[in-house]
């Protein structure tokens, strides 16, 4: 473009006279392209507030991934409904306290056996529930603290909120966070409770001991509710959290450990029908595979037969 | 995997994202949301607009995830999505004066071509002179609109004058600018006549 033409283009730009086409001309000049690339790759100085980022992320989830179903705790609703009806019949409706100020309506989310469910909490925190797991949380968090009750296993990506700690409570321990990504596993009937930290920082409080332990990224805390003792070890956290994507790693594990994992993963009951001393070790990765596919794989390692009966799997080892 | 880290996303993550992994998507968000926001901020009037752009980029990214090429430069890919969203779909929201300022600064720092920067400096100088010469009220209104990017309503609330008055002020201000810049605009005007370009 000629010098004079360019000057005139900029002049029109400045005086508000540029047409859409002329604006496009300015934005698509090679100098513009280079300038934009330089600004894109510039060192980060202007970052968003954590609250803003959380809000944006929440909006993105609402517009992309599916919405969870909300199961309200039945007794609460029935009571409220009855009261409301009573009041209407009485001819007057007291709009006020029935539903809000003191009632912290609890929301209960369940994930059926063999399925993962993704949920967004009121503060934008993302939760992925593993199969056969349940969480409970208030409809609206207050500004002092955010508390979630967990039965089973879940992965948390917690929104960072200054001065509003986030707690995950299980039967025996409580995990406290400010903003972070981690996974907690606390199944009923299983004495072992595991917490794995991916990023950020959490604090684990064991009710029984009334002691607290800080976890750093890449660490796992294991609590044994029978011996009432906890320990911290270093682990490959991202590997252990692959279940969130439908992947599960089985690494040199015996048949009993494998069956326990398969039971949870697929939501089936497994019975080993002959109690010979099975010492085979299994190593494989489940990547969105069906149970049949997994069993076929296992048959390559051991001489085993299987049969299905509804939700019940029976394994028989020959030889 | 910290937020704010300027590290390229691994192709493993991109592949996982392409396959629909929400966790990979979340990771990409953590790695790039601030960069997109910072970039958008340079060219839009306010934070709210920049936030919206950030949101739209990721929604668009998710919707077209199957088309992503894990082998290609992901950084460049996100840049292209963001740039197109700002300068095509949301053209109207672009802060033109800020844009030229950035262009001018970039050229000053990065090219030996002084011709362009001299040209832009000259134009800016003329414009600034004209603004300084405006009556106080008009200058303030114009600056709030063009430099700060406030809407007429926002300016009206801030200065306590009617939106009608504001429109008048801005109309007169633009007219003055056109007068001082008219010598430069003439060339295009003539060319448009000669070649039959549509003008507005």
Coordinates of C-alpha atoms in Angstrom, one line a residue:
Chain A
X1 CA 0.0 0.0 0.0
X2 CA 1.2 3.5 -0.9
X3 CA 2.5 5.7 1.9
X4 CA -0.2 8.3 1.3
X5 CA -2.9 5.7 1.2
X6 CA -1.8 4.2 4.4
X7 CA -1.7 7.6 6.1
X8 CA -5.1 8.3 4.9
X9 CA -6.3 4.9 6.2
X10 CA -5.0 5.7 9.7
X11 CA -6.5 9.1 9.6
X12 CA -9.9 7.8 8.8
X13 CA -9.4 5.2 11.5
X14 CA -8.7 7.9 14.0
X15 CA -11.5 10.2 13.0
X16 CA -14.1 7.5 13.1
X17 CA -14.6 7.5 9.4
X18 CA -13.1 4.1 8.5
X19 CA -15.5 1.6 6.9
X20 CA -15.7 -2.0 7.9
X21 CA -13.5 -2.9 5.0
X22 CA -10.9 -0.3 5.9
X23 CA -10.8 -1.5 9.5
X24 CA -10.2 -5.0 8.2
X25 CA -7.4 -3.6 6.1
X26 CA -5.7 -2.2 9.1
X27 CA -6.2 -5.4 11.1
X28 CA -4.8 -7.6 8.4
X29 CA -1.7 -5.7 7.5
X30 CA 1.5 -7.8 7.9
X31 CA 2.7 -5.3 10.6
X32 CA -0.6 -5.8 12.5
X33 CA -0.2 -9.6 12.4
X34 CA 3.4 -9.4 13.7
X35 CA 2.3 -7.0 16.4
X36 CA -0.5 -9.2 17.5
X37 CA 1.7 -12.3 17.7
X38 CA 4.2 -10.4 19.8
X39 CA 1.5 -9.3 22.2
X40 CA 0.2 -12.9 22.3
X41 CA 3.5 -14.3 23.3
X42 CA 4.3 -11.6 25.8
X43 CA 5.3 -12.5 29.3
X44 CA 2.1 -12.7 31.5
X45 CA 1.5 -9.7 33.7
X46 CA -2.2 -9.2 33.5
X47 CA -3.8 -12.2 35.1
X48 CA -7.4 -12.7 36.1
X49 CA -8.6 -12.9 39.7
X50 CA -9.2 -16.5 40.8
X51 CA -12.8 -15.7 41.3
X52 CA -13.1 -14.5 37.8
X53 CA -11.4 -17.5 36.4
X54 CA -13.7 -19.8 38.3
X55 CA -16.7 -17.9 37.1
X56 CA -15.6 -18.2 33.5
X57 CA -14.8 -21.9 33.9
X58 CA -18.2 -22.5 35.3
X59 CA -19.9 -20.7 32.4
X60 CA -17.8 -22.8 30.0
X61 CA -19.0 -26.0 31.6
X62 CA -22.6 -24.9 31.5
X63 CA -22.3 -24.3 27.8
X64 CA -20.4 -27.4 26.9
X65 CA -20.6 -30.4 29.1
X66 CA -23.8 -31.9 30.3
X67 CA -25.8 -30.7 33.3
X68 CA -26.0 -33.0 36.3
X69 CA -29.4 -34.1 37.7
X70 CA -30.1 -32.8 41.1
X71 CA -31.6 -35.2 43.6
X72 CA -32.9 -33.3 46.6
X73 CA -33.1 -35.0 50.0
X74 CA -36.6 -36.2 50.0
X75 CA -37.7 -35.6 53.6
X76 CA -36.8 -31.9 53.4
X77 CA -38.9 -31.3 50.3
X78 CA -41.9 -33.2 51.5
X79 CA -42.0 -31.2 54.7
X80 CA -41.6 -27.9 52.9
X81 CA -44.3 -28.8 50.4
X82 CA -46.8 -29.8 53.0
X83 CA -46.3 -26.6 54.9
X84 CA -46.7 -24.5 51.8
X85 CA -49.9 -26.2 50.8
X86 CA -51.2 -25.7 54.3
X87 CA -50.5 -22.1 54.2
X88 CA -52.1 -21.6 50.8
X89 CA -55.3 -23.3 52.0
X90 CA -55.1 -21.0 55.0
X91 CA -55.5 -18.2 52.5
X92 CA -52.2 -16.4 53.1
X93 CA -48.7 -17.2 51.9
X94 CA -45.9 -16.1 54.1
X95 CA -43.2 -15.8 51.5
X96 CA -40.3 -15.2 53.8
X97 CA -38.3 -17.8 55.8
X98 CA -39.7 -21.0 54.5
X99 CA -37.1 -21.6 51.9
X100 CA -34.1 -19.4 52.3
X101 CA -32.3 -17.9 55.3
X102 CA -32.0 -20.7 57.7
X103 CA -32.7 -23.6 55.5
X104 CA -29.5 -24.6 53.9
X105 CA -31.1 -27.0 51.5
X106 CA -28.8 -29.9 51.1
X107 CA -28.1 -31.3 47.6
X108 CA -27.2 -34.9 47.3
X109 CA -25.5 -36.2 44.1
X110 CA -25.0 -39.9 43.4
X111 CA -23.1 -41.6 40.8
X112 CA -24.4 -45.1 39.9
X113 CA -22.2 -48.1 39.9
X114 CA -19.8 -48.3 37.0
X115 CA -20.3 -44.7 35.9
X116 CA -18.6 -41.4 36.5
X117 CA -20.5 -38.2 37.0
X118 CA -19.2 -34.6 36.7
X119 CA -20.7 -31.9 38.9
X120 CA -20.2 -28.2 39.3
X121 CA -20.6 -27.0 42.9
X122 CA -22.1 -23.5 43.6
X123 CA -18.7 -22.0 43.8
X124 CA -17.5 -23.4 40.4
X125 CA -15.6 -26.2 41.9
X126 CA -15.5 -29.2 39.6
X127 CA -16.2 -32.6 41.1
X128 CA -15.9 -36.0 39.2
X129 CA -17.7 -38.7 41.2
X130 CA -16.5 -42.3 40.6
X131 CA -19.0 -45.1 40.4
X132 CA -21.0 -46.0 43.6
X133 CA -20.1 -42.7 45.2
X134 CA -22.1 -39.9 46.7
X135 CA -21.5 -36.3 47.8
X136 CA -23.7 -33.9 49.8
X137 CA -23.4 -30.2 49.8
X138 CA -25.5 -27.1 50.5
X139 CA -27.4 -25.4 47.7
X140 CA -25.4 -22.2 48.5
X141 CA -22.1 -22.0 50.2
X142 CA -21.9 -19.3 52.9
X143 CA -19.0 -16.9 53.1
X144 CA -17.2 -18.6 56.0
X145 CA -16.6 -22.1 54.6
X146 CA -17.5 -24.6 52.0
X147 CA -18.2 -28.1 53.1
X148 CA -18.8 -31.3 51.1
X149 CA -19.5 -34.8 52.5
X150 CA -18.1 -37.7 50.6
X151 CA -18.9 -41.4 50.5
X152 CA -16.9 -43.2 47.9
X153 CA -14.4 -41.6 45.6
X154 CA -14.2 -38.3 43.9
X155 CA -11.8 -36.0 42.2
X156 CA -11.9 -32.3 43.1
X157 CA -10.8 -29.2 41.2
X158 CA -11.4 -26.6 43.9
X159 CA -12.0 -22.9 43.1
X160 CA -9.6 -20.8 44.9
X161 CA -11.5 -18.4 47.2
X162 CA -9.5 -16.2 49.5
X163 CA -10.3 -16.9 53.2
X164 CA -13.1 -19.4 52.4
X165 CA -11.6 -22.8 53.0
X166 CA -13.1 -25.9 51.4
X167 CA -13.6 -29.1 53.4
X168 CA -14.2 -32.6 52.2
X169 CA -15.4 -34.7 55.1
X170 CA -15.5 -38.5 55.1
X171 CA -16.2 -40.9 57.9
X172 CA -12.8 -40.7 59.5
X173 CA -10.9 -37.8 58.1
X174 CA -11.4 -34.3 56.8
X175 CA -9.5 -32.7 53.9
X176 CA -9.0 -28.9 54.0
X177 CA -8.2 -26.9 50.9
X178 CA -7.9 -23.5 49.6
X179 CA -7.6 -24.0 45.8
X180 CA -6.3 -27.2 44.3
X181 CA -6.8 -30.5 42.5
X182 CA -7.0 -33.7 44.4
X183 CA -8.7 -37.0 44.8
X184 CA -10.2 -38.7 47.9
X185 CA -11.2 -42.3 48.2
X186 CA -13.2 -43.5 51.2
X187 CA -15.5 -46.4 50.5
X188 CA -17.7 -47.9 53.2
X189 CA -16.4 -51.3 54.3
X190 CA -12.9 -50.4 53.2
X191 CA -10.7 -49.5 56.1
X192 CA -8.3 -47.6 53.9
X193 CA -8.9 -43.9 53.0
X194 CA -6.7 -42.4 50.3
X195 CA -6.1 -38.8 49.4
X196 CA -3.9 -37.9 46.4
X197 CA -2.9 -34.4 45.7
X198 CA -2.3 -33.2 42.1
X199 CA -1.8 -29.5 42.5
X200 CA -2.0 -26.9 45.3
X201 CA -2.0 -27.8 48.9
X202 CA -4.3 -29.6 51.3
X203 CA -4.4 -30.4 55.0
X204 CA -5.7 -33.7 56.3
X205 CA -7.2 -34.0 59.7
X206 CA -7.8 -37.4 61.2
X207 CA -10.8 -37.1 63.6
X208 CA -9.5 -39.8 65.9
X209 CA -6.0 -38.4 66.4
X210 CA -7.0 -34.8 66.1
X211 CA -3.8 -34.3 64.3
X212 CA -3.2 -32.6 61.0
X213 CA -0.9 -33.3 58.1
X214 CA 0.0 -31.1 55.1
X215 CA 0.1 -32.7 51.7
X216 CA 2.2 -31.5 48.8
X217 CA 1.6 -32.1 45.1
X218 CA 2.6 -35.7 44.1
X219 CA 1.9 -37.0 47.6
X220 CA -0.6 -39.5 48.8
X221 CA -2.0 -39.8 52.3
X222 CA -3.2 -43.2 53.4
X223 CA -5.3 -43.6 56.5
X224 CA -6.1 -47.0 58.0
X225 CA -9.3 -46.7 60.1
X226 CA -8.6 -50.0 61.9
X227 CA -5.1 -49.2 63.1
X228 CA -6.0 -45.5 63.2
X229 CA -2.8 -44.5 61.6
X230 CA -1.9 -42.4 58.6
X231 CA 1.1 -42.2 56.4
X232 CA 2.3 -40.0 53.5
X233 CA 4.1 -41.4 50.4
X234 CA 5.2 -40.0 47.1
X235 CA 3.2 -41.2 44.1
X236 CA 2.7 -40.7 40.4
X237 CA -0.4 -38.6 41.0
X238 CA -1.5 -38.0 37.3
X239 CA -1.3 -41.7 36.7
X240 CA -3.4 -42.6 39.7
X241 CA -6.1 -40.1 38.6
X242 CA -6.6 -41.4 35.2
X243 CA -9.8 -43.0 36.3
X244 CA -11.3 -39.5 35.8
X245 CA -10.9 -40.1 32.0
X246 CA -12.2 -43.6 32.1
X247 CA -8.8 -45.2 32.5
X248 CA -7.6 -47.5 35.3
X249 CA -4.2 -48.9 35.8
X250 CA -3.7 -52.3 37.2
X251 CA 0.0 -52.8 38.1
X252 CA 1.4 -56.1 39.2
X253 CA -1.7 -56.9 41.3
X254 CA -3.0 -60.3 42.4
X255 CA -6.5 -61.6 41.5
X256 CA -8.1 -60.4 44.7
X257 CA -6.9 -56.8 44.4
X258 CA -7.9 -56.9 40.7
X259 CA -11.4 -58.2 41.5
X260 CA -11.9 -55.6 44.1
X261 CA -11.1 -52.8 41.6
X262 CA -13.2 -54.4 38.9
X263 CA -16.2 -54.6 41.3
X264 CA -16.0 -50.9 41.9
X265 CA -15.3 -50.0 38.4
X266 CA -18.0 -52.0 36.8
X267 CA -20.5 -52.2 39.7
X268 CA -20.6 -56.0 39.7
X269 CA -20.2 -58.7 42.4
X270 CA -17.3 -61.0 41.7
X271 CA -17.0 -64.5 43.2
X272 CA -14.0 -66.7 42.7
X273 CA -15.5 -70.2 42.8
X274 CA -12.5 -72.4 43.5
X275 CA -10.1 -71.4 46.2
X276 CA -6.8 -72.7 44.7
X277 CA -3.8 -70.6 45.5
X278 CA -3.9 -68.2 42.7
X279 CA -0.6 -66.3 42.6
X280 CA -0.8 -64.8 39.1
X281 CA -0.1 -61.0 38.9
X282 CA -1.8 -58.8 36.4
X283 CA -0.7 -55.6 34.7
X284 CA -2.9 -53.8 32.3
X285 CA -4.7 -50.5 31.7
X286 CA -8.4 -50.3 31.2
X287 CA -9.2 -47.5 28.7
X288 CA -13.0 -47.3 28.4
X289 CA -13.2 -51.0 27.9
X290 CA -16.1 -53.3 28.8
X291 CA -15.8 -56.0 31.4
X292 CA -15.8 -58.7 28.8
X293 CA -12.8 -57.2 27.1
X294 CA -11.0 -57.1 30.4
X295 CA -11.8 -60.7 31.1
X296 CA -10.5 -61.7 27.7
X297 CA -7.3 -60.0 28.5
X298 CA -7.0 -61.7 31.8
X299 CA -7.5 -65.1 30.2
X300 CA -4.3 -64.6 28.4
X301 CA -2.5 -64.6 31.7
X302 CA -4.5 -67.3 33.5
X303 CA -6.6 -70.3 32.7
X304 CA -9.8 -68.8 33.9
X305 CA -13.4 -69.3 32.9
X306 CA -16.2 -66.9 33.8
X307 CA -20.0 -66.7 33.8
X308 CA -22.4 -63.9 34.2
X309 CA -25.6 -63.9 36.1
X310 CA -27.3 -60.5 36.2
X311 CA -24.8 -58.4 38.2
X312 CA -22.9 -61.4 39.5
X313 CA -19.7 -62.6 37.9
X314 CA -18.3 -66.0 38.8
X315 CA -14.6 -66.8 38.1
X316 CA -13.3 -70.3 37.9
X317 CA -9.6 -71.1 37.6
X318 CA -8.8 -74.5 36.1
X319 CA -5.7 -76.7 36.3
Chain B
X1 CA 0.2 -28.0 35.7
X2 CA 0.1 -24.7 37.7
X3 CA -1.9 -21.8 36.4
X4 CA 0.0 -19.0 34.7
X5 CA 2.9 -21.2 33.6
X6 CA 3.9 -20.4 30.0
X7 CA 4.5 -24.0 29.0
X8 CA 3.4 -25.6 25.8
X9 CA 0.6 -28.2 26.3
X10 CA 1.8 -31.7 25.6
X11 CA 0.5 -33.4 22.5
X12 CA -0.7 -36.2 24.9
X13 CA -3.0 -33.7 26.6
X14 CA -4.2 -32.4 23.3
X15 CA -5.0 -35.9 22.0
X16 CA -6.9 -36.6 25.2
X17 CA -8.8 -33.4 24.8
X18 CA -9.6 -34.3 21.3
X19 CA -11.0 -37.5 22.5
X20 CA -13.3 -35.6 24.9
X21 CA -11.3 -35.6 28.1
X22 CA -12.7 -32.9 30.4
X23 CA -9.6 -33.1 32.5
X24 CA -7.4 -32.3 29.6
X25 CA -9.7 -29.5 28.7
X26 CA -9.4 -28.2 32.2
X27 CA -5.7 -28.4 31.9
X28 CA -5.7 -26.4 28.7
X29 CA -7.9 -23.8 30.4
X30 CA -5.4 -23.5 33.3
X31 CA -2.5 -23.1 30.9
X32 CA -4.0 -20.6 28.5
X33 CA -6.9 -18.7 30.1
X34 CA -4.7 -15.9 31.4
X35 CA -2.9 -15.5 28.1
X36 CA -6.1 -15.2 26.2
X37 CA -7.4 -12.7 28.7
X38 CA -4.3 -10.6 28.7
X39 CA -4.2 -10.6 24.9
X40 CA -7.9 -9.6 24.6
X41 CA -7.4 -6.8 27.2
X42 CA -5.0 -5.0 24.9
X43 CA -7.7 -4.4 22.3
X44 CA -11.0 -4.2 24.2
X45 CA -12.3 -1.5 26.3
X46 CA -12.9 -3.3 29.5
X47 CA -12.3 -6.4 31.5
X48 CA -15.8 -7.7 31.1
X49 CA -15.3 -7.9 27.3
X50 CA -11.9 -9.6 27.7
X51 CA -13.5 -12.2 30.0
X52 CA -16.3 -12.9 27.5
X53 CA -13.7 -13.4 24.8
X54 CA -11.9 -15.9 27.0
X55 CA -15.1 -17.8 27.6
X56 CA -16.0 -17.9 23.9
X57 CA -12.6 -19.1 22.9
X58 CA -12.9 -22.1 25.1
X59 CA -16.5 -22.9 24.2
X60 CA -15.4 -22.7 20.5
X61 CA -12.4 -24.8 21.3
X62 CA -14.5 -27.5 22.9
X63 CA -17.1 -27.5 20.1
X64 CA -14.4 -28.0 17.5
X65 CA -12.2 -30.4 19.4
X66 CA -12.6 -33.2 16.9
X67 CA -10.9 -31.0 14.3
X68 CA -7.8 -30.3 16.4
X69 CA -4.5 -31.5 15.1
X70 CA -2.3 -32.7 18.0
X71 CA 0.8 -32.4 15.9
X72 CA 0.3 -28.8 15.0
X73 CA 1.4 -25.8 17.0
X74 CA -1.3 -25.5 19.6
X75 CA -0.2 -22.1 20.8
X76 CA -0.6 -20.7 17.3
X77 CA -3.9 -22.4 17.0
X78 CA -5.3 -20.8 20.1
X79 CA -3.9 -17.5 18.9
X80 CA -5.8 -17.8 15.6
X81 CA -9.1 -18.6 17.3
X82 CA -8.7 -15.7 19.7
X83 CA -7.7 -13.2 17.1
X84 CA -10.5 -14.1 14.8
X85 CA -13.1 -13.9 17.6
X86 CA -11.9 -10.4 18.5
X87 CA -11.3 -8.9 15.1
X88 CA -14.1 -10.6 13.2
X89 CA -17.0 -11.5 15.4
X90 CA -16.4 -8.7 18.0
X91 CA -15.0 -6.1 15.7
X92 CA -17.3 -3.5 17.1
X93 CA -15.9 -3.9 20.6
X94 CA -12.3 -3.2 19.5
X95 CA -10.7 -0.1 21.0
X96 CA -9.4 1.5 17.8
X97 CA -7.2 4.1 19.4
X98 CA -5.6 1.6 21.8
X99 CA -5.0 -0.6 18.7
X100 CA -3.1 2.1 16.9
X101 CA -1.1 2.9 20.0
X102 CA 0.0 -0.7 20.3
X103 CA 0.8 -0.8 16.6
X104 CA 2.9 2.3 16.9
X105 CA 4.8 1.0 19.9
X106 CA 5.4 -2.3 18.3
X107 CA 6.8 -0.6 15.1
X108 CA 9.0 1.7 17.2
X109 CA 10.5 -1.2 19.1
X110 CA 10.8 -3.7 16.3
X111 CA 11.4 -2.2 13.0
X112 CA 13.9 0.1 11.4
X113 CA 11.2 1.3 9.2
X114 CA 10.8 4.7 10.7
X115 CA 8.4 5.9 8.0
X116 CA 5.4 4.2 9.5
X117 CA 6.1 5.3 13.0
X118 CA 6.8 8.8 11.9
X119 CA 3.4 8.7 10.1
X120 CA 1.6 7.4 13.1
X121 CA 3.3 9.9 15.4
X122 CA 2.4 12.7 13.1
X123 CA -1.3 11.7 13.1
X124 CA -1.4 11.2 16.8
X125 CA 0.2 14.6 17.3
X126 CA -2.4 16.3 15.2
X127 CA -5.2 14.5 17.0
X128 CA -3.9 15.3 20.4
X129 CA -3.5 18.9 19.5
X130 CA -7.0 19.1 18.3
X131 CA -8.3 17.5 21.5
X132 CA -6.3 19.9 23.7
X133 CA -7.9 22.8 21.8
X134 CA -11.5 21.6 22.5
X135 CA -13.6 23.2 25.1
X136 CA -13.2 21.4 28.5
X137 CA -16.5 19.6 28.6
X138 CA -16.2 18.3 25.1
X139 CA -12.7 17.2 25.6
X140 CA -13.6 15.2 28.8
X141 CA -16.6 13.6 27.2
X142 CA -14.6 12.6 24.1
X143 CA -11.7 11.2 26.2
X144 CA -14.0 9.2 28.3
X145 CA -15.6 7.8 25.2
X146 CA -12.7 7.1 23.0
X147 CA -9.8 6.6 25.5
X148 CA -11.7 5.0 28.4
X149 CA -14.3 3.3 26.3
X150 CA -17.2 4.3 28.4
X151 CA -20.7 4.1 26.9
X152 CA -22.8 7.2 26.6
X153 CA -24.9 6.1 29.5
X154 CA -21.9 5.6 31.7
X155 CA -20.5 9.0 30.8
X156 CA -23.9 10.6 31.5
X157 CA -24.0 9.0 34.9
X158 CA -20.5 10.0 35.7
X159 CA -20.7 13.7 34.6
X160 CA -24.4 14.2 35.3
X161 CA -25.3 15.4 31.9
X162 CA -27.9 14.0 29.5
X163 CA -27.0 11.5 26.9
X164 CA -28.3 13.8 24.2
X165 CA -25.8 16.4 25.3
X166 CA -23.1 13.8 25.1
X167 CA -24.0 12.8 21.6
X168 CA -23.8 16.4 20.6
X169 CA -20.3 16.8 22.2
X170 CA -19.0 13.7 20.5
X171 CA -20.5 14.6 17.2
X172 CA -18.8 18.0 17.3
X173 CA -15.5 16.5 18.5
X174 CA -15.4 14.0 15.6
X175 CA -16.3 16.8 13.2
X176 CA -13.2 18.8 14.4
X177 CA -11.0 15.7 14.1
X178 CA -12.2 15.2 10.5
X179 CA -11.4 18.8 9.7
X180 CA -7.8 18.6 11.0
X181 CA -7.3 15.2 9.4
X182 CA -9.1 16.0 6.2
X183 CA -6.0 16.6 4.1
X184 CA -4.9 13.1 4.8
X185 CA -8.3 11.6 4.2
X186 CA -8.6 13.3 0.8
X187 CA -6.4 11.0 -1.0
X188 CA -8.5 8.0 -0.3
X189 CA -11.6 10.0 -1.1
X190 CA -10.3 10.8 -4.6
X191 CA -9.1 7.3 -5.2
X192 CA -12.5 6.0 -4.1
X193 CA -14.1 8.2 -6.8
X194 CA -11.7 7.2 -9.5
X195 CA -12.0 3.5 -8.8
X196 CA -15.6 3.5 -7.7
X197 CA -15.1 2.1 -4.2
X198 CA -18.2 2.4 -2.0
X199 CA -17.5 4.9 0.7
X200 CA -19.7 4.1 3.7

